[in-house]
Coordinates of C-alpha atoms and ligand atoms in Angstrom, one line a residue:
X691 CA 46.0 66.1 37.7
X692 CA 45.6 65.3 42.0
X693 CA 47.2 66.6 44.6
X694 CA 47.2 66.0 48.6
X695 CA 47.1 69.3 50.5
X696 CA 48.1 68.9 53.9
X697 CA 46.0 72.4 54.4
X698 CA 42.6 70.8 53.6
X699 CA 44.2 66.8 54.3
X700 CA 42.3 66.0 51.1
X701 CA 43.3 65.5 47.7
X702 CA 42.6 68.0 45.3
X703 CA 42.5 69.1 41.8
X704 CA 45.3 70.8 40.8
X705 CA 44.7 74.5 39.2
X706 CA 47.3 76.9 38.4
X707 CA 46.9 80.3 40.1
X708 CA 48.1 81.2 36.2
X709 CA 46.9 78.7 33.5
X710 CA 50.3 76.9 32.5
X711 CA 52.6 78.1 35.0
X712 CA 53.1 76.8 38.3
X713 CA 55.0 78.6 41.3
X714 CA 56.6 76.7 43.1
X715 CA 58.8 77.0 46.7
X716 CA 60.5 73.6 48.1
X717 CA 62.3 74.6 51.7
X718 CA 66.0 74.1 51.6
X719 CA 68.5 72.8 53.5
X720 CA 70.7 74.7 55.9
X721 CA 74.5 74.3 54.9
X722 CA 76.4 73.5 58.3
X723 CA 77.3 70.0 57.1
X724 CA 77.5 67.5 53.7
X725 CA 73.3 66.9 53.0
X726 CA 72.2 63.5 54.9
X727 CA 69.5 61.2 52.6
X728 CA 67.0 62.4 54.7
X729 CA 67.5 66.1 53.2
X730 CA 67.5 64.8 49.8
X731 CA 63.8 62.8 50.5
X732 CA 62.2 65.9 49.2
X733 CA 64.9 67.1 47.4
X734 CA 64.6 64.5 45.2
X735 CA 60.2 63.8 45.4
X736 CA 59.6 67.7 44.5
X737 CA 62.2 67.7 41.6
X738 CA 60.3 64.4 40.2
X739 CA 57.1 66.1 40.2
X740 CA 58.2 69.5 39.1
X741 CA 60.1 67.1 35.7
X742 CA 56.1 65.7 35.7
X743 CA 54.6 69.6 35.7
X744 CA 56.9 70.2 32.8
X745 CA 56.4 67.3 30.7
X746 CA 53.1 68.1 31.1
X747 CA 53.4 71.3 29.6
X748 CA 53.6 73.7 32.4
X749 CA 56.6 76.5 33.1
X750 CA 57.6 75.6 36.2
X751 CA 59.5 78.1 38.5
X752 CA 61.4 76.4 41.1
X753 CA 62.5 78.4 44.0
X754 CA 64.0 76.7 46.9
X755 CA 66.8 78.6 49.5
X756 CA 69.5 77.9 50.9
X757 CA 69.2 78.7 54.9
X758 CA 73.1 80.4 55.7
X759 CA 72.6 82.1 59.1
X760 CA 72.1 79.7 61.9
X761 CA 72.6 78.5 64.9
X762 CA 74.3 75.9 63.6
X763 CA 76.4 76.9 60.9
X764 CA 77.3 79.5 63.6
X765 CA 78.4 76.7 66.0
X766 CA 80.1 74.7 62.8
X767 CA 82.1 77.5 62.2
X768 CA 83.9 78.8 65.7
X769 CA 85.0 75.2 65.9
X770 CA 86.8 75.3 63.0
X771 CA 87.8 78.5 64.2
X772 CA 86.5 80.6 60.8
X773 CA 83.6 81.8 59.5
X774 CA 79.8 81.1 59.2
X775 CA 80.6 82.6 55.5
X776 CA 83.0 79.9 54.1
X777 CA 81.1 77.6 56.2
X778 CA 78.2 78.0 54.1
X779 CA 79.6 79.0 51.3
X780 CA 81.5 75.5 51.3
X781 CA 78.4 73.3 52.4
X782 CA 76.7 75.1 49.8
X783 CA 79.1 73.9 46.6
X784 CA 79.1 70.5 48.5
X785 CA 75.0 70.3 48.3
X786 CA 75.1 71.4 44.9
X787 CA 77.8 68.5 43.5
X788 CA 75.3 66.0 45.4
X789 CA 72.2 67.9 43.6
X790 CA 74.1 66.9 40.4
X791 CA 75.0 63.7 41.0
X792 CA 71.4 63.0 42.0
X793 CA 70.5 64.3 38.9
X794 CA 67.8 67.2 40.6
X795 CA 67.9 69.8 38.2
X796 CA 69.2 73.1 38.9
X797 CA 66.4 75.7 40.6
X798 CA 65.3 78.5 38.7
X799 CA 66.3 80.1 41.5
X800 CA 68.3 79.2 45.3
X801 CA 67.6 82.6 47.2
X802 CA 70.8 82.8 49.9
X803 CA 68.6 84.5 53.2
X804 CA 72.1 86.2 53.9
X805 CA 71.0 88.3 50.7
X806 CA 67.5 88.5 51.7
X807 CA 67.8 90.7 54.8
X808 CA 66.7 94.1 53.1
X809 CA 63.3 91.9 52.5
X810 CA 63.1 90.1 55.7
X811 CA 63.5 93.5 58.0
X812 CA 61.1 95.6 55.7
X813 CA 58.6 92.3 56.3
X814 CA 59.5 92.4 60.0
X815 CA 58.5 95.9 59.5
X816 CA 55.2 95.5 58.2
X817 CA 53.8 93.2 60.7
X818 CA 54.4 95.5 63.7
X819 CA 53.0 98.7 62.2
X820 CA 50.2 95.9 61.1
X821 CA 49.6 94.8 65.2
X822 CA 51.4 91.3 64.7
X823 CA 54.5 91.8 65.9
X824 CA 56.5 93.9 68.5
X825 CA 59.9 94.4 69.6
X826 CA 60.7 93.0 73.1
X827 CA 63.2 95.8 75.6
X828 CA 66.0 93.6 74.5
X829 CA 65.8 94.3 70.5
X830 CA 63.8 90.9 69.8
X831 CA 61.3 90.9 67.8
X832 CA 58.2 88.9 68.5
X833 CA 55.2 87.3 66.3
X834 CA 51.7 88.0 68.0
X835 CA 50.6 84.2 67.4
X836 CA 47.4 84.7 68.9
X837 CA 46.7 87.8 67.1
X838 CA 46.0 85.6 63.9
X839 CA 43.1 84.3 63.3
X840 CA 44.3 80.9 61.1
X841 CA 47.3 79.8 63.5
X842 CA 47.1 76.3 63.6
X843 CA 45.4 75.3 60.3
X844 CA 48.2 73.7 58.6
X845 CA 49.2 71.3 61.2
X846 CA 45.6 70.8 62.4
X847 CA 46.5 72.4 65.8
X848 CA 44.4 74.0 68.7
X849 CA 46.1 77.2 69.4
X850 CA 44.5 76.7 72.9
X851 CA 46.1 72.9 73.0
X852 CA 49.9 74.6 72.1
X853 CA 49.4 76.6 75.5
X854 CA 48.6 74.1 77.7
X855 CA 51.8 72.6 76.1
X856 CA 53.8 75.9 77.0
X857 CA 51.9 76.2 80.5
X858 CA 54.2 73.4 81.9
X859 CA 57.4 74.7 80.6
X860 CA 57.4 77.8 81.1
X861 CA 60.6 79.6 79.9
X862 CA 62.0 82.3 82.7
X863 CA 63.5 85.4 81.8
X864 CA 62.1 85.7 78.7
X865 CA 60.1 89.1 77.5
X866 CA 57.4 87.6 75.3
X867 CA 53.7 89.0 75.5
X868 CA 52.6 85.1 74.9
X869 CA 54.5 81.9 75.4
X870 CA 53.3 80.9 71.7
X871 CA 54.8 83.9 70.3
X872 CA 58.2 83.3 67.8
X873 CA 61.2 85.1 67.2
X874 CA 61.1 87.2 63.9
X875 CA 64.1 89.2 65.2
X876 CA 67.0 88.1 67.7
X877 CA 70.2 90.3 68.6
X878 CA 73.6 89.3 68.1
X879 CA 75.8 87.6 70.6
X880 CA 79.3 87.8 71.2
X881 CA 81.3 86.5 67.8
X882 CA 77.8 86.3 65.8
X883 CA 76.9 87.4 62.2
X884 CA 74.7 90.8 62.3
X885 CA 73.3 93.0 60.3
X886 CA 71.8 96.6 61.3
X887 CA 68.2 96.6 61.9
X888 CA 65.7 99.4 63.4
X889 CA 65.4 96.8 66.3
X890 CA 69.0 96.0 67.3
X891 CA 72.0 94.8 65.5
X892 CA 71.5 91.2 65.1
X893 CA 69.7 88.3 62.5
X894 CA 66.7 87.2 61.2
X895 CA 64.6 84.6 63.3
X896 CA 64.9 80.8 60.8
X897 CA 60.4 81.4 59.6
X898 CA 60.9 84.6 58.3
X899 CA 63.7 83.5 55.8
X900 CA 61.2 81.6 53.8
X901 CA 57.8 84.1 53.6
X902 CA 60.2 86.3 52.1
X903 CA 61.7 84.7 49.9
X904 CA 58.4 83.2 48.3
X905 CA 57.1 86.1 48.5
X906 CA 60.2 87.9 46.3
X907 CA 60.8 85.8 43.8
X908 CA 57.2 84.6 43.4
X909 CA 55.1 86.5 44.4
X910 CA 52.4 87.5 47.5
X911 CA 50.4 83.8 46.4
X912 CA 51.5 80.6 44.8
X913 CA 50.7 77.7 44.2
X914 CA 53.0 74.9 45.7
X915 CA 54.8 75.2 49.3
X916 CA 56.8 72.2 50.0
X917 CA 58.6 70.4 51.9
X918 CA 59.5 67.6 54.7
X919 CA 57.0 66.5 57.1
X920 CA 58.9 68.0 60.6
X921 CA 58.9 71.2 58.7
X922 CA 54.9 71.0 58.6
X923 CA 55.2 72.6 62.5
X924 CA 56.2 74.9 63.5
X925 CA 57.7 75.9 60.4
X926 CA 55.1 76.5 57.8
X927 CA 52.8 77.5 60.3
X928 CA 54.9 80.2 61.1
X929 CA 55.5 80.7 57.4
X930 CA 51.5 80.8 57.1
X931 CA 51.2 83.4 59.6
X932 CA 53.7 85.5 58.8
X933 CA 52.8 85.8 55.0
X934 CA 49.2 86.4 55.1
X935 CA 49.1 88.7 58.3
X936 CA 51.7 90.7 56.4
X937 CA 50.3 90.5 52.6
X938 CA 46.9 90.1 53.1
X939 CA 46.4 87.1 50.3
X940 CA 46.7 83.6 51.4
X941 CA 49.9 82.4 51.1
X942 CA 50.0 79.1 48.9
X943 CA 47.1 77.1 47.4
X944 CA 48.8 73.5 48.0
X945 CA 50.9 72.7 50.6
X946 CA 53.0 69.2 50.0
X947 CA 55.2 67.4 52.5
X948 CA 56.7 63.9 52.4
X949 CA 57.5 61.6 54.9
X950 CA 60.1 60.5 57.1
X951 CA 63.1 58.4 56.5
X952 CA 64.2 55.8 58.8
X953 CA 67.1 54.0 58.2
X954 CA 66.8 50.0 59.6
X955 CA 63.2 51.3 60.6
X956 CA 65.1 53.3 62.7
X957 CA 64.8 57.1 63.2
X958 CA 68.0 58.3 62.0
X959 CA 70.2 59.8 64.2
X960 CA 74.1 60.9 64.9
X961 CA 73.9 59.4 68.8
X962 CA 72.2 56.2 67.4
X963 CA 74.9 55.6 64.3
X964 CA 73.2 55.6 61.6
X965 CA 73.4 58.8 59.8
X966 CA 74.6 58.7 55.8
X967 CA 75.3 62.1 54.1
X968 CA 74.3 61.5 50.7
X969 CA 78.3 61.8 49.9
X970 CA 79.1 58.7 51.5
X971 CA 76.6 56.9 50.1
X972 CA 77.9 57.9 46.7
X973 CA 81.1 55.9 47.8
X974 CA 79.3 53.0 47.6
X975 CA 76.5 53.5 45.1
X976 CA 75.4 55.0 41.8
X977 CA 73.5 58.2 43.6
X978 CA 70.9 57.2 40.4
X979 CA 70.1 54.0 42.5
X980 CA 69.6 56.3 45.8
X981 CA 67.0 58.2 43.5
X982 CA 65.1 55.3 42.3
X983 CA 65.0 53.4 45.1
X984 CA 63.2 57.0 46.7
X985 CA 60.9 56.8 44.3
X986 CA 60.1 53.7 44.6
X987 CA 57.5 54.6 47.8
X988 CA 54.8 56.7 47.3
X989 CA 56.6 60.4 49.0
X990 CA 53.6 61.0 51.6
X991 CA 54.7 57.6 53.3
X992 CA 57.7 56.7 55.8
X993 CA 60.9 55.4 53.7
X994 CA 62.9 52.5 55.6
X995 CA 66.6 52.6 54.4
X996 CA 68.7 49.5 54.5
X997 CA 71.7 48.2 52.3
X998 CA 69.3 45.4 51.1
X999 CA 67.1 47.6 49.9
X1000 CA 69.4 49.7 48.1
X1001 CA 70.5 46.4 46.4
X1002 CA 67.2 45.8 45.6
X1003 CA 67.1 49.5 43.8
X1004 CA 70.1 49.2 42.2
X1005 CA 69.0 45.5 40.7
X1006 CA 65.6 47.0 39.6
X1007 CA 67.4 50.0 38.1
X1008 CA 69.3 48.0 35.9
X1009 CA 66.8 46.5 34.6
X1010 CA 65.6 49.0 32.9
X1011 CA 69.3 50.3 31.7
X1012 CA 69.7 47.2 30.0
X1013 CA 66.4 47.3 29.1
X1014 CA 67.0 50.9 27.4
X1015 CA 70.8 49.8 26.2
X1016 CA 69.5 46.7 24.6
X1017 CA 67.4 48.5 22.3
X1018 CA 69.7 51.2 21.4
X1019 CA 72.3 48.1 20.5
X1020 CA 69.8 46.4 18.2
X1021 CA 69.0 49.7 16.6
X1022 CA 72.5 50.0 15.4
X1023 CA 72.6 46.7 14.5
X1024 CA 69.5 45.9 12.7
X1025 CA 69.3 46.2 8.6
X1026 CA 65.7 47.1 8.2
X1027 CA 64.8 51.1 8.4
X1028 CA 61.0 51.7 8.1
X1029 CA 58.1 50.5 11.1
X1030 CA 56.0 47.7 9.2
X1031 CA 52.1 48.1 10.1
X1032 CA 52.5 45.5 12.6
X1033 CA 55.3 46.9 14.6
X1034 CA 52.9 50.4 14.6
X1035 CA 50.7 48.5 16.0
X1036 CA 52.7 47.2 18.6
X1037 CA 54.5 50.6 19.1
X1038 CA 50.5 51.7 19.5
X1039 CA 50.2 49.0 22.3
X1040 CA 52.8 51.1 24.4
X1041 CA 50.7 54.0 25.1
X1042 CA 48.9 51.9 27.8
X1043 CA 51.9 52.0 29.9
X1044 CA 52.2 55.4 28.8
X1045 CA 48.7 56.3 30.4
X1046 CA 49.5 54.4 33.4
X1047 CA 52.0 55.8 34.4
X1048 CA 50.4 59.5 33.7
X1049 CA 47.9 58.1 35.7
X1050 CA 50.2 57.1 38.7
X1051 CA 51.8 60.6 38.3
X1052 CA 48.7 62.2 38.4
X1053 CA 47.1 60.8 41.2
X1054 CA 49.3 62.5 43.8
X1055 CA 52.3 61.6 42.6
X1056 CA 52.6 58.2 42.9
X1057 CA 55.8 57.4 41.5
X1058 CA 55.6 54.1 43.1
X1059 CA 52.9 53.1 39.9
X1060 CA 54.8 55.2 37.9
X1061 CA 57.8 52.8 38.0
X1062 CA 55.7 49.9 38.3
X1063 CA 54.4 50.7 34.8
X1064 CA 58.1 51.0 33.3
X1065 CA 58.6 47.8 34.4
X1066 CA 55.4 46.7 32.5
X1067 CA 57.1 48.9 29.1
X1068 CA 60.3 47.3 29.8
X1069 CA 59.0 43.9 29.7
X1070 CA 57.0 44.8 26.7
X1071 CA 59.9 45.8 25.1
X1072 CA 62.2 43.1 26.2
X1073 CA 60.0 40.4 24.2
X1074 CA 59.0 42.5 21.2
X1075 CA 62.2 43.7 19.8
X1076 CA 65.1 42.0 18.7
X1077 CA 67.6 42.3 15.5
X1078 CA 64.2 41.6 13.0
X1079 CA 63.0 44.7 14.0
X1080 CA 63.2 47.8 12.2
X1081 CA 64.9 50.8 13.5
X1082 CA 62.4 53.5 13.3
X1083 CA 60.4 50.6 15.4
X1084 CA 63.4 50.6 18.0
X1085 CA 64.4 54.0 18.2
X1086 CA 60.9 55.0 18.9
X1087 CA 61.1 52.0 21.8
X1088 CA 64.0 53.7 23.5
X1089 CA 62.4 57.2 23.4
X1090 CA 59.7 56.1 25.1
X1091 CA 61.7 54.9 27.7
X1092 CA 63.8 57.6 27.6
X1093 CA 61.1 60.1 27.8
X1094 CA 59.4 58.1 31.2
X1095 CA 62.6 57.9 32.8
X1096 CA 63.4 61.2 32.5
X1097 CA 60.6 62.4 34.3
X1098 CA 61.4 60.5 37.1
X1099 CA 65.1 62.1 36.4
X1100 CA 66.6 58.4 36.0
X1101 CA 69.6 58.5 33.0
X1102 CA 68.7 55.5 31.4
X1103 CA 72.8 55.8 29.2
X1104 CA 75.0 53.8 31.0
X1105 CA 77.8 56.1 32.3
X1106 CA 80.6 54.5 30.4
X1107 CA 84.7 55.5 31.7
X1108 CA 87.1 54.5 30.1
X1109 CA 90.8 54.8 30.4
X1110 CA 93.1 55.7 27.5
X1111 CA 95.5 52.2 28.0
X1112 CA 92.5 50.4 27.2
X1113 CA 91.8 52.4 24.3
X1114 CA 94.8 51.8 22.9
X1115 CA 94.4 48.5 23.5
X1116 CA 91.6 48.0 22.1
X1117 CA 92.9 50.3 18.9
X1118 CA 95.7 47.8 18.9
X1119 CA 93.1 44.4 18.8
X1120 CA 91.5 46.0 16.2
X1121 CA 94.5 46.5 14.0
X1122 CA 95.3 43.2 14.2
X1123 CA 92.2 41.7 13.5
X1124 CA 92.0 44.5 10.6
X1125 CA 95.6 42.3 9.4
X1126 CA 94.0 39.2 10.1
X1127 CA 90.9 40.2 7.7
X1128 CA 88.5 39.2 10.5
X1129 CA 87.1 43.4 9.5
X1130 CA 83.8 42.1 11.5
X1131 CA 85.8 41.9 14.5
X1132 CA 87.1 45.4 13.5
X1133 CA 84.3 47.3 12.7
X1134 CA 83.0 46.0 16.2
X1135 CA 85.7 47.4 18.3
X1136 CA 85.6 50.4 16.3
X1137 CA 81.4 50.8 17.2
X1138 CA 82.5 50.0 20.7
X1139 CA 84.3 52.3 21.0
X1140 CA 82.2 54.8 19.9
X1141 CA 79.9 54.2 21.9
X1142 CA 82.2 55.5 24.7
X1143 CA 82.4 58.4 22.8
X1144 CA 85.5 57.3 21.2
X1145 CA 86.3 58.0 17.3
X1146 CA 88.9 56.9 15.5
X1147 CA 90.8 58.6 12.7
X1148 CA 92.7 55.9 9.9
X1149 CA 95.4 58.2 8.7
X1150 CA 98.5 57.5 7.2
X1151 CA 100.7 57.8 10.4
X1152 CA 98.6 55.0 11.9
X1153 CA 95.1 55.1 13.9
X1154 CA 94.3 58.7 15.9
X1155 CA 91.6 58.8 18.4
X1156 CA 89.8 61.3 20.4
X1157 CA 86.9 61.8 23.0
X1158 CA 83.7 63.1 20.9
Ligands
ZN2188 ZN1 61.4 77.3 54.6

């Protein structure tokens, strides 16, 4: 399996530190509002990648944080006249709901920055001891960027170019030794949440959070660190500087970054009025459609979002679900049990689609090609399955489609919700059919209800039903 590594700018063969195990860290959202569809892209992409690793037999420890202390959270709290904690608690809950609707598997651990302050203070102390950080007069602790030799290796930036860029915008009144130095700890301002520290009452900078949470939950060197392309610089560059200086070993072996999401070929922004939360999209579409839409592009390419493209995704997804539904339906009605020799051959032919699927995913998680091989399977299944097929064959075909879609996080079982009144109506219709000795229709209604999870029980008092 090959992964494009931002660090080396090459596709590299993936080799985990420990055989059969993968330690993966994905930067999570800052929780001050509902997540937007740009936030959803890395969540969907790296969840799919994790699912594929698990499909390949790896045991994956997947850590994704919530940044629950930040300027934006404090600002939202002031606007609502509440606490930062209330804001972050609320939006973590909402974020988890959106993630569940996007069928994103829960992480092994979702650490919260505010629970890890002690570890952050400890790492900052180590950095100070090693000469990589210093406390300024006002209690702010800065990272001494030039001291770290590898600075710029992830973003492929030259430190002197960075310095030149900074020289034009000299900030006065700052207590930094060098304009490139960044904040590890900052003093509190009036009304802000704060923690005690050896330097001042204050709170951590954003970058130190991820270095500490990755270390605590995954170790000093991890296999994969992932996130959006916008995090490469400075966030991930700074994480490397902190972690490698403090721990003395490489931080992450592979760095994966997803491309930007645009709306109608424009950058998504509130000021342009083209800003969508996942919740808003969920009001118009099943969120599976959003997931499927995102998988139709390679994760490193920019992705353009539009209503037209979402509708195309919706129709394509419908074709997969219909094919799965059809296989399930046929296996319920066929009278033949065992697979014939001919069916066995047909089934073996579908190995080809599985191989194509795996080859696509092995090639730097090319989900677009993986989806294409699912469609090849669907086409084959549609023309090679009928009520004449055996139950064993139809079930094997269904299972294979189910498994491939499950790697993509696509649920092929249609969600059917039926109201009590509709159930009663169907039961009434079934009673009529039985009276008229139309037993075929009566059985059909029973089966339809059963498919929707409604179990009928004929009793002396009449028909009773319950949700299975
Ligand atoms: Zn991070």
